[in-house]
Amino acid sequence: MHNTVKAMAISALIAVAPFGAQADSHNRSIDEVLVILSSDSLQTQGMAMVLSNTMAQQGARVNVLLCDKAGDLALKSYEAPALKPRDMTPGQMLRGLLKQGGEAKVCALYLPNSEHDKEDLIDGVGVAMPPEMAGQMLNGKMRTFIF
């Protein structure tokens, strides 16, 4: 009788184990994400920054690559109309992401093809190097989002 109860308990655990594993993997958050932003649309830039900040608040390490006109968000001189409902610009949201520990870089082509240089970028924003960015994009554990 004792062995029968033991066998039934083990069988029950084996039967339930796959469901527990599935729930864990489904609820497990992504550790690191890459957000590539190249749109010049104010609302698209804003939504990319809202989602980036939200992912950071949910525990993800957020890396942002700013290309083309979106690189302007990283400029000290950046100005844009504030977006509702929080009355913030995408540049202000980027600064908030950096304060949360997010990383931001401008594309390697941004500075050489603009009138700006590295000193024009806000503190905490670097220049992306293609091997590093390609490595992040190829990393199977890192989700990539493009705006």
PDB file of C-alpha atoms in Angstrom:
ATOM      1  CA  MET A   1       0.000   0.000   0.000  1.00  0.00           C
ATOM      2  CA  HIS A   2       2.801   2.389   0.900  1.00  0.00           C
ATOM      3  CA  ASN A   3       4.507   1.761  -2.461  1.00  0.00           C
ATOM      4  CA  THR A   4       1.207   2.293  -4.290  1.00  0.00           C
ATOM      5  CA  VAL A   5       0.696   5.715  -2.670  1.00  0.00           C
ATOM      6  CA  LYS A   6       4.286   6.647  -3.458  1.00  0.00           C
ATOM      7  CA  ALA A   7       3.883   5.579  -7.095  1.00  0.00           C
ATOM      8  CA  MET A   8       0.641   7.585  -7.413  1.00  0.00           C
ATOM      9  CA  ALA A   9       2.309  10.698  -5.956  1.00  0.00           C
ATOM     10  CA  ILE A  10       5.231  10.408  -8.356  1.00  0.00           C
ATOM     11  CA  SER A  11       2.836   9.873 -11.283  1.00  0.00           C
ATOM     12  CA  ALA A  12       0.876  12.972 -10.288  1.00  0.00           C
ATOM     13  CA  LEU A  13       4.043  15.070 -10.115  1.00  0.00           C
ATOM     14  CA  ILE A  14       5.208  13.836 -13.514  1.00  0.00           C
ATOM     15  CA  ALA A  15       1.795  14.593 -15.029  1.00  0.00           C
ATOM     16  CA  VAL A  16       1.739  18.137 -13.616  1.00  0.00           C
ATOM     17  CA  ALA A  17       5.407  19.002 -14.284  1.00  0.00           C
ATOM     18  CA  PRO A  18       4.965  19.941 -17.961  1.00  0.00           C
ATOM     19  CA  PHE A  19       2.227  22.421 -17.078  1.00  0.00           C
ATOM     20  CA  GLY A  20       4.387  24.122 -14.477  1.00  0.00           C
ATOM     21  CA  ALA A  21       7.314  24.355 -16.893  1.00  0.00           C
ATOM     22  CA  GLN A  22       5.078  25.822 -19.577  1.00  0.00           C
ATOM     23  CA  ALA A  23       3.680  28.431 -17.191  1.00  0.00           C
ATOM     24  CA  ASP A  24       7.196  29.414 -16.091  1.00  0.00           C
ATOM     25  CA  SER A  25       8.524  29.813 -19.626  1.00  0.00           C
ATOM     26  CA  HIS A  26       5.402  31.687 -20.685  1.00  0.00           C
ATOM     27  CA  ASN A  27       5.665  34.182 -17.822  1.00  0.00           C
ATOM     28  CA  ARG A  28       9.460  34.499 -17.907  1.00  0.00           C
ATOM     29  CA  SER A  29      10.418  37.956 -19.124  1.00  0.00           C
ATOM     30  CA  ILE A  30      12.956  38.606 -21.829  1.00  0.00           C
ATOM     31  CA  ASP A  31      16.239  39.604 -20.224  1.00  0.00           C
ATOM     32  CA  GLU A  32      17.457  41.920 -22.982  1.00  0.00           C
ATOM     33  CA  VAL A  33      15.897  43.646 -25.988  1.00  0.00           C
ATOM     34  CA  LEU A  34      17.143  45.717 -28.901  1.00  0.00           C
ATOM     35  CA  VAL A  35      14.952  48.550 -30.180  1.00  0.00           C
ATOM     36  CA  ILE A  36      15.981  49.947 -33.565  1.00  0.00           C
ATOM     37  CA  LEU A  37      14.398  53.331 -34.212  1.00  0.00           C
ATOM     38  CA  SER A  38      14.845  55.100 -37.544  1.00  0.00           C
ATOM     39  CA  SER A  39      11.434  56.654 -38.144  1.00  0.00           C
ATOM     40  CA  ASP A  40      11.161  60.420 -38.391  1.00  0.00           C
ATOM     41  CA  SER A  41       7.503  60.249 -37.298  1.00  0.00           C
ATOM     42  CA  LEU A  42       7.023  61.938 -33.919  1.00  0.00           C
ATOM     43  CA  GLN A  43       4.303  59.517 -32.816  1.00  0.00           C
ATOM     44  CA  THR A  44       6.294  56.456 -33.922  1.00  0.00           C
ATOM     45  CA  GLN A  45       9.334  57.748 -32.039  1.00  0.00           C
ATOM     46  CA  GLY A  46       7.135  58.391 -29.012  1.00  0.00           C
ATOM     47  CA  MET A  47       5.570  54.931 -29.092  1.00  0.00           C
ATOM     48  CA  ALA A  48       8.999  53.294 -29.428  1.00  0.00           C
ATOM     49  CA  MET A  49      10.156  55.203 -26.353  1.00  0.00           C
ATOM     50  CA  VAL A  50       6.956  54.451 -24.389  1.00  0.00           C
ATOM     51  CA  LEU A  51       7.358  50.730 -25.085  1.00  0.00           C
ATOM     52  CA  SER A  52      11.102  50.824 -24.365  1.00  0.00           C
ATOM     53  CA  ASN A  53      10.495  52.479 -20.991  1.00  0.00           C
ATOM     54  CA  THR A  54       7.694  50.030 -20.207  1.00  0.00           C
ATOM     55  CA  MET A  55       9.897  47.033 -21.040  1.00  0.00           C
ATOM     56  CA  ALA A  56      12.617  48.478 -18.778  1.00  0.00           C
ATOM     57  CA  GLN A  57      10.071  48.894 -15.966  1.00  0.00           C
ATOM     58  CA  GLN A  58       9.114  45.236 -16.442  1.00  0.00           C
ATOM     59  CA  GLY A  59      12.707  44.165 -15.934  1.00  0.00           C
ATOM     60  CA  ALA A  60      14.175  43.991 -19.425  1.00  0.00           C
ATOM     61  CA  ARG A  61      17.570  45.468 -20.223  1.00  0.00           C
ATOM     62  CA  VAL A  62      16.795  47.805 -23.123  1.00  0.00           C
ATOM     63  CA  ASN A  63      19.281  48.727 -25.853  1.00  0.00           C
ATOM     64  CA  VAL A  64      18.209  51.416 -28.328  1.00  0.00           C
ATOM     65  CA  LEU A  65      19.818  52.021 -31.705  1.00  0.00           C
ATOM     66  CA  LEU A  66      18.907  55.428 -33.145  1.00  0.00           C
ATOM     67  CA  CYS A  67      19.367  55.793 -36.904  1.00  0.00           C
ATOM     68  CA  ASP A  68      18.689  58.496 -39.477  1.00  0.00           C
ATOM     69  CA  LYS A  69      16.371  61.269 -38.180  1.00  0.00           C
ATOM     70  CA  ALA A  70      15.703  59.321 -34.979  1.00  0.00           C
ATOM     71  CA  GLY A  71      19.336  60.001 -34.061  1.00  0.00           C
ATOM     72  CA  ASP A  72      18.244  63.577 -33.374  1.00  0.00           C
ATOM     73  CA  LEU A  73      16.559  62.358 -30.152  1.00  0.00           C
ATOM     74  CA  ALA A  74      20.041  61.927 -28.681  1.00  0.00           C
ATOM     75  CA  LEU A  75      21.162  65.495 -29.388  1.00  0.00           C
ATOM     76  CA  LYS A  76      21.592  68.008 -26.577  1.00  0.00           C
ATOM     77  CA  SER A  77      19.823  70.517 -28.831  1.00  0.00           C
ATOM     78  CA  TYR A  78      16.824  68.220 -29.525  1.00  0.00           C
ATOM     79  CA  GLU A  79      13.435  69.925 -29.539  1.00  0.00           C
ATOM     80  CA  ALA A  80      10.051  68.553 -30.537  1.00  0.00           C
ATOM     81  CA  PRO A  81       6.398  69.018 -29.676  1.00  0.00           C
ATOM     82  CA  ALA A  82       5.305  67.167 -26.538  1.00  0.00           C
ATOM     83  CA  LEU A  83       3.021  64.178 -27.022  1.00  0.00           C
ATOM     84  CA  LYS A  84      -0.129  63.605 -25.040  1.00  0.00           C
ATOM     85  CA  PRO A  85      -1.174  62.190 -22.641  1.00  0.00           C
ATOM     86  CA  ARG A  86       2.016  62.791 -20.612  1.00  0.00           C
ATOM     87  CA  ASP A  87       3.152  65.946 -22.430  1.00  0.00           C
ATOM     88  CA  MET A  88       6.626  64.556 -23.068  1.00  0.00           C
ATOM     89  CA  THR A  89       8.811  64.496 -26.150  1.00  0.00           C
ATOM     90  CA  PRO A  90      10.435  61.291 -27.428  1.00  0.00           C
ATOM     91  CA  GLY A  91      13.777  62.831 -26.405  1.00  0.00           C
ATOM     92  CA  GLN A  92      12.583  63.272 -22.827  1.00  0.00           C
ATOM     93  CA  MET A  93      11.397  59.672 -22.826  1.00  0.00           C
ATOM     94  CA  LEU A  94      14.825  58.562 -24.088  1.00  0.00           C
ATOM     95  CA  ARG A  95      16.462  60.420 -21.209  1.00  0.00           C
ATOM     96  CA  GLY A  96      14.088  58.660 -18.799  1.00  0.00           C
ATOM     97  CA  LEU A  97      15.090  55.303 -20.266  1.00  0.00           C
ATOM     98  CA  LEU A  98      18.769  56.116 -19.756  1.00  0.00           C
ATOM     99  CA  LYS A  99      18.049  56.974 -16.107  1.00  0.00           C
ATOM    100  CA  GLN A 100      16.454  53.520 -15.715  1.00  0.00           C
ATOM    101  CA  GLY A 101      19.657  51.885 -16.948  1.00  0.00           C
ATOM    102  CA  GLY A 102      18.786  51.570 -20.613  1.00  0.00           C
ATOM    103  CA  GLU A 103      21.470  52.045 -23.243  1.00  0.00           C
ATOM    104  CA  ALA A 104      21.249  54.151 -26.370  1.00  0.00           C
ATOM    105  CA  LYS A 105      23.559  54.541 -29.333  1.00  0.00           C
ATOM    106  CA  VAL A 106      23.348  56.373 -32.606  1.00  0.00           C
ATOM    107  CA  CYS A 107      24.045  54.446 -35.801  1.00  0.00           C
ATOM    108  CA  ALA A 108      27.636  54.479 -37.000  1.00  0.00           C
ATOM    109  CA  LEU A 109      26.502  56.443 -40.074  1.00  0.00           C
ATOM    110  CA  TYR A 110      24.556  59.107 -38.162  1.00  0.00           C
ATOM    111  CA  LEU A 111      27.323  61.494 -37.079  1.00  0.00           C
ATOM    112  CA  PRO A 112      29.492  61.340 -40.231  1.00  0.00           C
ATOM    113  CA  ASN A 113      26.427  62.117 -42.358  1.00  0.00           C
ATOM    114  CA  SER A 114      25.138  65.007 -40.259  1.00  0.00           C
ATOM    115  CA  GLU A 115      26.498  68.322 -39.065  1.00  0.00           C
ATOM    116  CA  HIS A 116      26.843  66.900 -35.543  1.00  0.00           C
ATOM    117  CA  ASP A 117      29.686  65.262 -33.664  1.00  0.00           C
ATOM    118  CA  LYS A 118      30.002  63.121 -30.527  1.00  0.00           C
ATOM    119  CA  GLU A 119      30.069  66.204 -28.260  1.00  0.00           C
ATOM    120  CA  ASP A 120      26.554  67.083 -29.469  1.00  0.00           C
ATOM    121  CA  LEU A 121      25.116  63.869 -27.977  1.00  0.00           C
ATOM    122  CA  ILE A 122      23.568  63.796 -24.517  1.00  0.00           C
ATOM    123  CA  ASP A 123      25.520  62.061 -21.769  1.00  0.00           C
ATOM    124  CA  GLY A 124      25.130  58.312 -21.853  1.00  0.00           C
ATOM    125  CA  VAL A 125      24.619  57.979 -25.619  1.00  0.00           C
ATOM    126  CA  GLY A 126      27.374  56.335 -27.623  1.00  0.00           C
ATOM    127  CA  VAL A 127      28.098  55.524 -31.230  1.00  0.00           C
ATOM    128  CA  ALA A 128      27.191  52.004 -32.343  1.00  0.00           C
ATOM    129  CA  MET A 129      29.791  49.860 -34.028  1.00  0.00           C
ATOM    130  CA  PRO A 130      28.529  47.404 -36.687  1.00  0.00           C
ATOM    131  CA  PRO A 131      30.156  44.259 -35.174  1.00  0.00           C
ATOM    132  CA  GLU A 132      28.564  44.957 -31.776  1.00  0.00           C
ATOM    133  CA  MET A 133      25.136  45.683 -33.252  1.00  0.00           C
ATOM    134  CA  ALA A 134      25.277  42.658 -35.563  1.00  0.00           C
ATOM    135  CA  GLY A 135      26.123  40.526 -32.528  1.00  0.00           C
ATOM    136  CA  GLN A 136      23.058  41.812 -30.690  1.00  0.00           C
ATOM    137  CA  MET A 137      20.844  41.271 -33.713  1.00  0.00           C
ATOM    138  CA  LEU A 138      22.100  37.680 -34.113  1.00  0.00           C
ATOM    139  CA  ASN A 139      21.751  36.877 -30.416  1.00  0.00           C
ATOM    140  CA  GLY A 140      18.910  34.348 -30.293  1.00  0.00           C
ATOM    141  CA  LYS A 141      18.075  35.320 -26.708  1.00  0.00           C
ATOM    142  CA  MET A 142      17.590  39.014 -27.551  1.00  0.00           C
ATOM    143  CA  ARG A 143      14.320  40.211 -29.057  1.00  0.00           C
ATOM    144  CA  THR A 144      14.651  42.936 -31.693  1.00  0.00           C
ATOM    145  CA  PHE A 145      11.933  45.525 -32.314  1.00  0.00           C
ATOM    146  CA  ILE A 146      12.095  47.914 -35.267  1.00  0.00           C
ATOM    147  CA  PHE A 147      10.285  51.241 -35.510  1.00  0.00           C
TER     148      PHE A 147
END
